[in-house]
Amino acid sequence: MRRDIFQAIADPTRRAILGLLALQAMTPNAVAEHFNSSRQAVSKHIQILTECEAVKQQQSGREIYYHFNPQKMKEIDQWLDTFRKQWEGRFDELDNILTDL
């Protein structure tokens, strides 16, 4: 099944994993050390993140390192851009109202 970035960020654990990997590449075991869940559960989260291309894997000897893929975050930013423009417009209107008062 093909997943998208929005499915990846829907879960707080996956968002936390992305936060860790944004700082540095890590092995699944290193990622699992940051959570109170099983290594298997963390691996499932990493699998979902890999399927939607939010993280990329790189083999280094016997270890697999996972790297954050910032390009996928652009999809979220583009989707949010429409809402951002609406919010900014409303804040500008509010600023004008408050200035007039």
PDB file of N, CA and C in Angstrom:
ATOM      1  N   MET A   1       0.848  -1.182   0.000  1.00  0.00           N
ATOM      2  CA  MET A   1       0.000   0.000   0.000  1.00  0.00           C
ATOM      3  C   MET A   1       0.893   1.245   0.000  1.00  0.00           C
ATOM      4  N   ARG A   2       0.567   2.181  -0.840  1.00  0.00           N
ATOM      5  CA  ARG A   2       1.305   3.447  -0.926  1.00  0.00           C
ATOM      6  C   ARG A   2       0.742   4.418   0.108  1.00  0.00           C
ATOM      7  N   ARG A   3       1.584   4.930   0.936  1.00  0.00           N
ATOM      8  CA  ARG A   3       1.167   5.874   1.974  1.00  0.00           C
ATOM      9  C   ARG A   3       1.600   7.283   1.573  1.00  0.00           C
ATOM     10  N   ASP A   4       0.948   8.270   2.174  1.00  0.00           N
ATOM     11  CA  ASP A   4       1.370   9.641   1.908  1.00  0.00           C
ATOM     12  C   ASP A   4       1.904  10.269   3.188  1.00  0.00           C
ATOM     13  N   ILE A   5       2.496  11.442   3.032  1.00  0.00           N
ATOM     14  CA  ILE A   5       3.147  12.111   4.155  1.00  0.00           C
ATOM     15  C   ILE A   5       2.161  12.454   5.265  1.00  0.00           C
ATOM     16  N   PHE A   6       0.905  12.676   4.911  1.00  0.00           N
ATOM     17  CA  PHE A   6      -0.092  13.034   5.915  1.00  0.00           C
ATOM     18  C   PHE A   6      -0.409  11.850   6.826  1.00  0.00           C
ATOM     19  N   GLN A   7      -0.356  10.637   6.295  1.00  0.00           N
ATOM     20  CA  GLN A   7      -0.512   9.456   7.135  1.00  0.00           C
ATOM     21  C   GLN A   7       0.678   9.331   8.085  1.00  0.00           C
ATOM     22  N   ALA A   8       1.831   9.700   7.612  1.00  0.00           N
ATOM     23  CA  ALA A   8       3.032   9.602   8.440  1.00  0.00           C
ATOM     24  C   ALA A   8       2.959  10.534   9.636  1.00  0.00           C
ATOM     25  N   ILE A   9       2.540  11.765   9.412  1.00  0.00           N
ATOM     26  CA  ILE A   9       2.555  12.737  10.513  1.00  0.00           C
ATOM     27  C   ILE A   9       1.294  12.676  11.372  1.00  0.00           C
ATOM     28  N   ALA A  10       0.363  11.806  11.017  1.00  0.00           N
ATOM     29  CA  ALA A  10      -0.870  11.685  11.798  1.00  0.00           C
ATOM     30  C   ALA A  10      -0.612  11.082  13.170  1.00  0.00           C
ATOM     31  N   ASP A  11       0.457  10.361  13.324  1.00  0.00           N
ATOM     32  CA  ASP A  11       0.757   9.679  14.584  1.00  0.00           C
ATOM     33  C   ASP A  11       1.836  10.434  15.357  1.00  0.00           C
ATOM     34  N   PRO A  12       1.615  10.681  16.648  1.00  0.00           N
ATOM     35  CA  PRO A  12       2.607  11.444  17.430  1.00  0.00           C
ATOM     36  C   PRO A  12       3.958  10.741  17.553  1.00  0.00           C
ATOM     37  N   THR A  13       3.965   9.427  17.582  1.00  0.00           N
ATOM     38  CA  THR A  13       5.240   8.715  17.659  1.00  0.00           C
ATOM     39  C   THR A  13       6.038   8.920  16.381  1.00  0.00           C
ATOM     40  N   ARG A  14       5.369   8.863  15.243  1.00  0.00           N
ATOM     41  CA  ARG A  14       6.077   9.081  13.984  1.00  0.00           C
ATOM     42  C   ARG A  14       6.578  10.520  13.877  1.00  0.00           C
ATOM     43  N   ARG A  15       5.794  11.478  14.395  1.00  0.00           N
ATOM     44  CA  ARG A  15       6.279  12.865  14.395  1.00  0.00           C
ATOM     45  C   ARG A  15       7.526  12.984  15.268  1.00  0.00           C
ATOM     46  N   ALA A  16       7.538  12.281  16.388  1.00  0.00           N
ATOM     47  CA  ALA A  16       8.706  12.312  17.276  1.00  0.00           C
ATOM     48  C   ALA A  16       9.913  11.663  16.598  1.00  0.00           C
ATOM     49  N   ILE A  17       9.685  10.574  15.884  1.00  0.00           N
ATOM     50  CA  ILE A  17      10.776   9.920  15.153  1.00  0.00           C
ATOM     51  C   ILE A  17      11.335  10.861  14.095  1.00  0.00           C
ATOM     52  N   LEU A  18      10.453  11.543  13.371  1.00  0.00           N
ATOM     53  CA  LEU A  18      10.922  12.517  12.378  1.00  0.00           C
ATOM     54  C   LEU A  18      11.764  13.601  13.037  1.00  0.00           C
ATOM     55  N   GLY A  19      11.340  14.045  14.210  1.00  0.00           N
ATOM     56  CA  GLY A  19      12.110  15.050  14.941  1.00  0.00           C
ATOM     57  C   GLY A  19      13.504  14.562  15.290  1.00  0.00           C
ATOM     58  N   LEU A  20      13.601  13.319  15.717  1.00  0.00           N
ATOM     59  CA  LEU A  20      14.918  12.744  16.033  1.00  0.00           C
ATOM     60  C   LEU A  20      15.792  12.644  14.783  1.00  0.00           C
ATOM     61  N   LEU A  21      15.199  12.141  13.705  1.00  0.00           N
ATOM     62  CA  LEU A  21      15.968  11.936  12.489  1.00  0.00           C
ATOM     63  C   LEU A  21      16.320  13.248  11.794  1.00  0.00           C
ATOM     64  N   ALA A  22      15.573  14.309  12.088  1.00  0.00           N
ATOM     65  CA  ALA A  22      15.911  15.617  11.532  1.00  0.00           C
ATOM     66  C   ALA A  22      17.228  16.129  12.126  1.00  0.00           C
ATOM     67  N   LEU A  23      17.550  15.653  13.322  1.00  0.00           N
ATOM     68  CA  LEU A  23      18.794  16.066  13.976  1.00  0.00           C
ATOM     69  C   LEU A  23      19.990  15.255  13.503  1.00  0.00           C
ATOM     70  N   GLN A  24      19.776  13.947  13.288  1.00  0.00           N
ATOM     71  CA  GLN A  24      20.865  13.084  12.838  1.00  0.00           C
ATOM     72  C   GLN A  24      20.312  11.758  12.353  1.00  0.00           C
ATOM     73  N   ALA A  25      21.053  11.100  11.472  1.00  0.00           N
ATOM     74  CA  ALA A  25      20.686   9.767  11.002  1.00  0.00           C
ATOM     75  C   ALA A  25      20.854   8.786  12.160  1.00  0.00           C
ATOM     76  N   MET A  26      19.957   7.811  12.220  1.00  0.00           N
ATOM     77  CA  MET A  26      19.998   6.849  13.320  1.00  0.00           C
ATOM     78  C   MET A  26      19.619   5.459  12.836  1.00  0.00           C
ATOM     79  N   THR A  27      20.090   4.468  13.572  1.00  0.00           N
ATOM     80  CA  THR A  27      19.670   3.088  13.328  1.00  0.00           C
ATOM     81  C   THR A  27      18.323   2.871  14.030  1.00  0.00           C
ATOM     82  N   PRO A  28      17.601   1.831  13.641  1.00  0.00           N
ATOM     83  CA  PRO A  28      16.327   1.557  14.327  1.00  0.00           C
ATOM     84  C   PRO A  28      16.498   1.342  15.832  1.00  0.00           C
ATOM     85  N   ASN A  29      17.582   0.681  16.222  1.00  0.00           N
ATOM     86  CA  ASN A  29      17.818   0.465  17.653  1.00  0.00           C
ATOM     87  C   ASN A  29      18.040   1.782  18.390  1.00  0.00           C
ATOM     88  N   ALA A  30      18.776   2.689  17.774  1.00  0.00           N
ATOM     89  CA  ALA A  30      19.021   3.994  18.389  1.00  0.00           C
ATOM     90  C   ALA A  30      17.722   4.777  18.513  1.00  0.00           C
ATOM     91  N   VAL A  31      16.866   4.689  17.500  1.00  0.00           N
ATOM     92  CA  VAL A  31      15.561   5.362  17.565  1.00  0.00           C
ATOM     93  C   VAL A  31      14.720   4.753  18.678  1.00  0.00           C
ATOM     94  N   ALA A  32      14.700   3.422  18.754  1.00  0.00           N
ATOM     95  CA  ALA A  32      13.869   2.713  19.740  1.00  0.00           C
ATOM     96  C   ALA A  32      14.246   3.069  21.174  1.00  0.00           C
ATOM     97  N   GLU A  33      15.502   3.412  21.414  1.00  0.00           N
ATOM     98  CA  GLU A  33      15.951   3.779  22.765  1.00  0.00           C
ATOM     99  C   GLU A  33      15.241   5.011  23.299  1.00  0.00           C
ATOM    100  N   HIS A  34      14.666   5.824  22.432  1.00  0.00           N
ATOM    101  CA  HIS A  34      13.991   7.058  22.839  1.00  0.00           C
ATOM    102  C   HIS A  34      12.515   6.852  23.186  1.00  0.00           C
ATOM    103  N   PHE A  35      12.028   5.619  23.068  1.00  0.00           N
ATOM    104  CA  PHE A  35      10.601   5.369  23.260  1.00  0.00           C
ATOM    105  C   PHE A  35      10.371   4.226  24.238  1.00  0.00           C
ATOM    106  N   ASN A  36       9.225   4.251  24.878  1.00  0.00           N
ATOM    107  CA  ASN A  36       8.847   3.198  25.816  1.00  0.00           C
ATOM    108  C   ASN A  36       8.014   2.118  25.135  1.00  0.00           C
ATOM    109  N   SER A  37       8.239   1.925  23.853  1.00  0.00           N
ATOM    110  CA  SER A  37       7.529   0.877  23.135  1.00  0.00           C
ATOM    111  C   SER A  37       8.551  -0.129  22.619  1.00  0.00           C
ATOM    112  N   SER A  38       8.060  -1.227  22.108  1.00  0.00           N
ATOM    113  CA  SER A  38       8.953  -2.291  21.656  1.00  0.00           C
ATOM    114  C   SER A  38       9.719  -1.867  20.411  1.00  0.00           C
ATOM    115  N   ARG A  39      10.828  -2.533  20.187  1.00  0.00           N
ATOM    116  CA  ARG A  39      11.631  -2.296  18.981  1.00  0.00           C
ATOM    117  C   ARG A  39      10.796  -2.598  17.746  1.00  0.00           C
ATOM    118  N   GLN A  40       9.936  -3.604  17.868  1.00  0.00           N
ATOM    119  CA  GLN A  40       9.074  -3.999  16.753  1.00  0.00           C
ATOM    120  C   GLN A  40       8.073  -2.884  16.409  1.00  0.00           C
ATOM    121  N   ALA A  41       7.513  -2.250  17.435  1.00  0.00           N
ATOM    122  CA  ALA A  41       6.562  -1.153  17.203  1.00  0.00           C
ATOM    123  C   ALA A  41       7.265   0.032  16.541  1.00  0.00           C
ATOM    124  N   VAL A  42       8.457   0.347  16.996  1.00  0.00           N
ATOM    125  CA  VAL A  42       9.225   1.445  16.404  1.00  0.00           C
ATOM    126  C   VAL A  42       9.572   1.108  14.961  1.00  0.00           C
ATOM    127  N   SER A  43       9.922  -0.141  14.692  1.00  0.00           N
ATOM    128  CA  SER A  43      10.232  -0.552  13.321  1.00  0.00           C
ATOM    129  C   SER A  43       9.030  -0.386  12.410  1.00  0.00           C
ATOM    130  N   LYS A  44       7.847  -0.664  12.917  1.00  0.00           N
ATOM    131  CA  LYS A  44       6.627  -0.481  12.125  1.00  0.00           C
ATOM    132  C   LYS A  44       6.441   1.005  11.782  1.00  0.00           C
ATOM    133  N   HIS A  45       6.675   1.873  12.748  1.00  0.00           N
ATOM    134  CA  HIS A  45       6.580   3.317  12.490  1.00  0.00           C
ATOM    135  C   HIS A  45       7.606   3.746  11.440  1.00  0.00           C
ATOM    136  N   ILE A  46       8.830   3.231  11.566  1.00  0.00           N
ATOM    137  CA  ILE A  46       9.874   3.568  10.596  1.00  0.00           C
ATOM    138  C   ILE A  46       9.497   3.050   9.216  1.00  0.00           C
ATOM    139  N   GLN A  47       8.895   1.881   9.160  1.00  0.00           N
ATOM    140  CA  GLN A  47       8.459   1.323   7.875  1.00  0.00           C
ATOM    141  C   GLN A  47       7.446   2.246   7.201  1.00  0.00           C
ATOM    142  N   ILE A  48       6.493   2.749   7.977  1.00  0.00           N
ATOM    143  CA  ILE A  48       5.483   3.665   7.435  1.00  0.00           C
ATOM    144  C   ILE A  48       6.147   4.949   6.942  1.00  0.00           C
ATOM    145  N   LEU A  49       7.086   5.475   7.722  1.00  0.00           N
ATOM    146  CA  LEU A  49       7.808   6.682   7.317  1.00  0.00           C
ATOM    147  C   LEU A  49       8.621   6.448   6.046  1.00  0.00           C
ATOM    148  N   THR A  50       9.163   5.252   5.895  1.00  0.00           N
ATOM    149  CA  THR A  50       9.926   4.909   4.696  1.00  0.00           C
ATOM    150  C   THR A  50       9.006   4.774   3.486  1.00  0.00           C
ATOM    151  N   GLU A  51       7.845   4.145   3.691  1.00  0.00           N
ATOM    152  CA  GLU A  51       6.897   3.960   2.592  1.00  0.00           C
ATOM    153  C   GLU A  51       6.410   5.285   2.018  1.00  0.00           C
ATOM    154  N   CYS A  52       6.261   6.281   2.864  1.00  0.00           N
ATOM    155  CA  CYS A  52       5.801   7.583   2.369  1.00  0.00           C
ATOM    156  C   CYS A  52       6.978   8.500   2.029  1.00  0.00           C
ATOM    157  N   GLU A  53       8.192   7.964   2.117  1.00  0.00           N
ATOM    158  CA  GLU A  53       9.418   8.659   1.753  1.00  0.00           C
ATOM    159  C   GLU A  53       9.759   9.838   2.665  1.00  0.00           C
ATOM    160  N   ALA A  54       9.234   9.820   3.881  1.00  0.00           N
ATOM    161  CA  ALA A  54       9.597  10.851   4.851  1.00  0.00           C
ATOM    162  C   ALA A  54      11.002  10.609   5.382  1.00  0.00           C
ATOM    163  N   VAL A  55      11.430   9.349   5.348  1.00  0.00           N
ATOM    164  CA  VAL A  55      12.801   8.995   5.703  1.00  0.00           C
ATOM    165  C   VAL A  55      13.371   8.113   4.603  1.00  0.00           C
ATOM    166  N   LYS A  56      14.681   8.150   4.487  1.00  0.00           N
ATOM    167  CA  LYS A  56      15.390   7.313   3.525  1.00  0.00           C
ATOM    168  C   LYS A  56      16.344   6.433   4.306  1.00  0.00           C
ATOM    169  N   GLN A  57      16.570   5.250   3.786  1.00  0.00           N
ATOM    170  CA  GLN A  57      17.503   4.352   4.470  1.00  0.00           C
ATOM    171  C   GLN A  57      18.800   4.223   3.696  1.00  0.00           C
ATOM    172  N   GLN A  58      19.863   4.032   4.451  1.00  0.00           N
ATOM    173  CA  GLN A  58      21.187   3.880   3.857  1.00  0.00           C
ATOM    174  C   GLN A  58      21.900   2.750   4.595  1.00  0.00           C
ATOM    175  N   GLN A  59      22.366   1.794   3.843  1.00  0.00           N
ATOM    176  CA  GLN A  59      23.106   0.669   4.406  1.00  0.00           C
ATOM    177  C   GLN A  59      24.543   1.090   4.638  1.00  0.00           C
ATOM    178  N   SER A  60      25.045   0.828   5.830  1.00  0.00           N
ATOM    179  CA  SER A  60      26.442   1.104   6.152  1.00  0.00           C
ATOM    180  C   SER A  60      26.981  -0.118   6.892  1.00  0.00           C
ATOM    181  N   GLY A  61      27.650  -0.995   6.160  1.00  0.00           N
ATOM    182  CA  GLY A  61      28.084  -2.258   6.757  1.00  0.00           C
ATOM    183  C   GLY A  61      26.866  -3.103   7.086  1.00  0.00           C
ATOM    184  N   ARG A  62      26.780  -3.540   8.329  1.00  0.00           N
ATOM    185  CA  ARG A  62      25.637  -4.347   8.759  1.00  0.00           C
ATOM    186  C   ARG A  62      24.475  -3.491   9.250  1.00  0.00           C
ATOM    187  N   GLU A  63      24.704  -2.230   9.427  1.00  0.00           N
ATOM    188  CA  GLU A  63      23.683  -1.330   9.980  1.00  0.00           C
ATOM    189  C   GLU A  63      22.915  -0.602   8.878  1.00  0.00           C
ATOM    190  N   ILE A  64      21.662  -0.334   9.171  1.00  0.00           N
ATOM    191  CA  ILE A  64      20.841   0.508   8.307  1.00  0.00           C
ATOM    192  C   ILE A  64      20.599   1.808   9.061  1.00  0.00           C
ATOM    193  N   TYR A  65      20.922   2.904   8.418  1.00  0.00           N
ATOM    194  CA  TYR A  65      20.694   4.224   9.004  1.00  0.00           C
ATOM    195  C   TYR A  65      19.523   4.876   8.290  1.00  0.00           C
ATOM    196  N   TYR A  66      18.695   5.528   9.074  1.00  0.00           N
ATOM    197  CA  TYR A  66      17.553   6.242   8.518  1.00  0.00           C
ATOM    198  C   TYR A  66      17.828   7.726   8.582  1.00  0.00           C
ATOM    199  N   HIS A  67      17.550   8.411   7.473  1.00  0.00           N
ATOM    200  CA  HIS A  67      17.793   9.840   7.326  1.00  0.00           C
ATOM    201  C   HIS A  67      16.458  10.545   7.073  1.00  0.00           C
ATOM    202  N   PHE A  68      16.309  11.693   7.655  1.00  0.00           N
ATOM    203  CA  PHE A  68      15.148  12.548   7.435  1.00  0.00           C
ATOM    204  C   PHE A  68      15.170  13.064   5.996  1.00  0.00           C
ATOM    205  N   ASN A  69      14.011  13.095   5.341  1.00  0.00           N
ATOM    206  CA  ASN A  69      13.909  13.600   3.968  1.00  0.00           C
ATOM    207  C   ASN A  69      13.111  14.909   3.985  1.00  0.00           C
ATOM    208  N   PRO A  70      13.791  16.047   4.033  1.00  0.00           N
ATOM    209  CA  PRO A  70      13.074  17.325   4.126  1.00  0.00           C
ATOM    210  C   PRO A  70      12.223  17.640   2.900  1.00  0.00           C
ATOM    211  N   GLN A  71      12.520  17.026   1.769  1.00  0.00           N
ATOM    212  CA  GLN A  71      11.734  17.279   0.557  1.00  0.00           C
ATOM    213  C   GLN A  71      10.263  16.909   0.759  1.00  0.00           C
ATOM    214  N   LYS A  72       9.989  15.859   1.520  1.00  0.00           N
ATOM    215  CA  LYS A  72       8.604  15.442   1.744  1.00  0.00           C
ATOM    216  C   LYS A  72       7.851  16.456   2.609  1.00  0.00           C
ATOM    217  N   MET A  73       8.558  17.209   3.413  1.00  0.00           N
ATOM    218  CA  MET A  73       7.901  18.209   4.246  1.00  0.00           C
ATOM    219  C   MET A  73       7.378  19.352   3.386  1.00  0.00           C
ATOM    220  N   LYS A  74       7.944  19.512   2.189  1.00  0.00           N
ATOM    221  CA  LYS A  74       7.461  20.548   1.278  1.00  0.00           C
ATOM    222  C   LYS A  74       6.023  20.293   0.857  1.00  0.00           C
ATOM    223  N   GLU A  75       5.633  19.013   0.765  1.00  0.00           N
ATOM    224  CA  GLU A  75       4.247  18.689   0.437  1.00  0.00           C
ATOM    225  C   GLU A  75       3.309  19.246   1.505  1.00  0.00           C
ATOM    226  N   ILE A  76       3.699  19.111   2.745  1.00  0.00           N
ATOM    227  CA  ILE A  76       2.887  19.622   3.849  1.00  0.00           C
ATOM    228  C   ILE A  76       2.854  21.143   3.792  1.00  0.00           C
ATOM    229  N   ASP A  77       4.009  21.745   3.556  1.00  0.00           N
ATOM    230  CA  ASP A  77       4.093  23.199   3.487  1.00  0.00           C
ATOM    231  C   ASP A  77       3.229  23.757   2.360  1.00  0.00           C
ATOM    232  N   GLN A  78       3.244  23.093   1.214  1.00  0.00           N
ATOM    233  CA  GLN A  78       2.428  23.551   0.086  1.00  0.00           C
ATOM    234  C   GLN A  78       0.940  23.446   0.413  1.00  0.00           C
ATOM    235  N   TRP A  79       0.553  22.376   1.076  1.00  0.00           N
ATOM    236  CA  TRP A  79      -0.847  22.204   1.452  1.00  0.00           C
ATOM    237  C   TRP A  79      -1.260  23.271   2.471  1.00  0.00           C
ATOM    238  N   LEU A  80      -0.373  23.550   3.409  1.00  0.00           N
ATOM    239  CA  LEU A  80      -0.666  24.549   4.441  1.00  0.00           C
ATOM    240  C   LEU A  80      -0.636  25.975   3.912  1.00  0.00           C
ATOM    241  N   ASP A  81       0.034  26.202   2.801  1.00  0.00           N
ATOM    242  CA  ASP A  81       0.203  27.547   2.273  1.00  0.00           C
ATOM    243  C   ASP A  81      -1.135  28.244   2.025  1.00  0.00           C
ATOM    244  N   THR A  82      -2.114  27.519   1.516  1.00  0.00           N
ATOM    245  CA  THR A  82      -3.435  28.105   1.282  1.00  0.00           C
ATOM    246  C   THR A  82      -4.031  28.612   2.587  1.00  0.00           C
ATOM    247  N   PHE A  83      -3.924  27.789   3.620  1.00  0.00           N
ATOM    248  CA  PHE A  83      -4.462  28.181   4.917  1.00  0.00           C
ATOM    249  C   PHE A  83      -3.663  29.322   5.524  1.00  0.00           C
ATOM    250  N   ARG A  84      -2.348  29.283   5.323  1.00  0.00           N
ATOM    251  CA  ARG A  84      -1.474  30.333   5.850  1.00  0.00           C
ATOM    252  C   ARG A  84      -1.855  31.692   5.274  1.00  0.00           C
ATOM    253  N   LYS A  85      -2.157  31.724   3.983  1.00  0.00           N
ATOM    254  CA  LYS A  85      -2.551  32.975   3.334  1.00  0.00           C
ATOM    255  C   LYS A  85      -3.873  33.483   3.909  1.00  0.00           C
ATOM    256  N   GLN A  86      -4.799  32.576   4.158  1.00  0.00           N
ATOM    257  CA  GLN A  86      -6.075  32.981   4.757  1.00  0.00           C
ATOM    258  C   GLN A  86      -5.864  33.531   6.154  1.00  0.00           C
ATOM    259  N   TRP A  87      -5.042  32.840   6.965  1.00  0.00           N
ATOM    260  CA  TRP A  87      -4.780  33.296   8.326  1.00  0.00           C
ATOM    261  C   TRP A  87      -4.117  34.659   8.322  1.00  0.00           C
ATOM    262  N   GLU A  88      -3.126  34.827   7.471  1.00  0.00           N
ATOM    263  CA  GLU A  88      -2.417  36.098   7.418  1.00  0.00           C
ATOM    264  C   GLU A  88      -3.352  37.220   6.996  1.00  0.00           C
ATOM    265  N   GLY A  89      -4.244  36.936   6.048  1.00  0.00           N
ATOM    266  CA  GLY A  89      -5.229  37.940   5.632  1.00  0.00           C
ATOM    267  C   GLY A  89      -6.154  38.329   6.774  1.00  0.00           C
ATOM    268  N   ARG A  90      -6.583  37.355   7.534  1.00  0.00           N
ATOM    269  CA  ARG A  90      -7.467  37.642   8.677  1.00  0.00           C
ATOM    270  C   ARG A  90      -6.732  38.414   9.767  1.00  0.00           C
ATOM    271  N   PHE A  91      -5.473  38.077  10.005  1.00  0.00           N
ATOM    272  CA  PHE A  91      -4.698  38.815  10.996  1.00  0.00           C
ATOM    273  C   PHE A  91      -4.469  40.255  10.539  1.00  0.00           C
ATOM    274  N   ASP A  92      -4.250  40.446   9.245  1.00  0.00           N
ATOM    275  CA  ASP A  92      -4.093  41.804   8.713  1.00  0.00           C
ATOM    276  C   ASP A  92      -5.381  42.605   8.914  1.00  0.00           C
ATOM    277  N   GLU A  93      -6.523  41.970   8.672  1.00  0.00           N
ATOM    278  CA  GLU A  93      -7.809  42.637   8.896  1.00  0.00           C
ATOM    279  C   GLU A  93      -7.985  42.998  10.360  1.00  0.00           C
ATOM    280  N   LEU A  94      -7.619  42.086  11.251  1.00  0.00           N
ATOM    281  CA  LEU A  94      -7.729  42.342  12.679  1.00  0.00           C
ATOM    282  C   LEU A  94      -6.812  43.495  13.087  1.00  0.00           C
ATOM    283  N   ASP A  95      -5.583  43.512  12.538  1.00  0.00           N
ATOM    284  CA  ASP A  95      -4.651  44.624  12.820  1.00  0.00           C
ATOM    285  C   ASP A  95      -5.267  45.959  12.398  1.00  0.00           C
ATOM    286  N   ASN A  96      -5.915  45.981  11.226  1.00  0.00           N
ATOM    287  CA  ASN A  96      -6.548  47.216  10.747  1.00  0.00           C
ATOM    288  C   ASN A  96      -7.684  47.649  11.657  1.00  0.00           C
ATOM    289  N   ILE A  97      -8.476  46.703  12.104  1.00  0.00           N
ATOM    290  CA  ILE A  97      -9.575  47.018  13.018  1.00  0.00           C
ATOM    291  C   ILE A  97      -9.052  47.566  14.329  1.00  0.00           C
ATOM    292  N   LEU A  98      -8.025  46.924  14.873  1.00  0.00           N
ATOM    293  CA  LEU A  98      -7.468  47.366  16.133  1.00  0.00           C
ATOM    294  C   LEU A  98      -6.786  48.726  16.008  1.00  0.00           C
ATOM    295  N   THR A  99      -6.177  48.977  14.862  1.00  0.00           N
ATOM    296  CA  THR A  99      -5.553  50.282  14.621  1.00  0.00           C
ATOM    297  C   THR A  99      -6.614  51.376  14.586  1.00  0.00           C
ATOM    298  N   ASP A 100      -7.746  51.080  13.947  1.00  0.00           N
ATOM    299  CA  ASP A 100      -8.841  52.051  13.851  1.00  0.00           C
ATOM    300  C   ASP A 100      -9.470  52.349  15.200  1.00  0.00           C
ATOM    301  N   LEU A 101      -9.439  51.370  16.097  1.00  0.00           N
ATOM    302  CA  LEU A 101     -10.026  51.593  17.428  1.00  0.00           C
ATOM    303  C   LEU A 101      -9.111  52.473  18.241  1.00  0.00           C
TER     304      LEU A 101
END
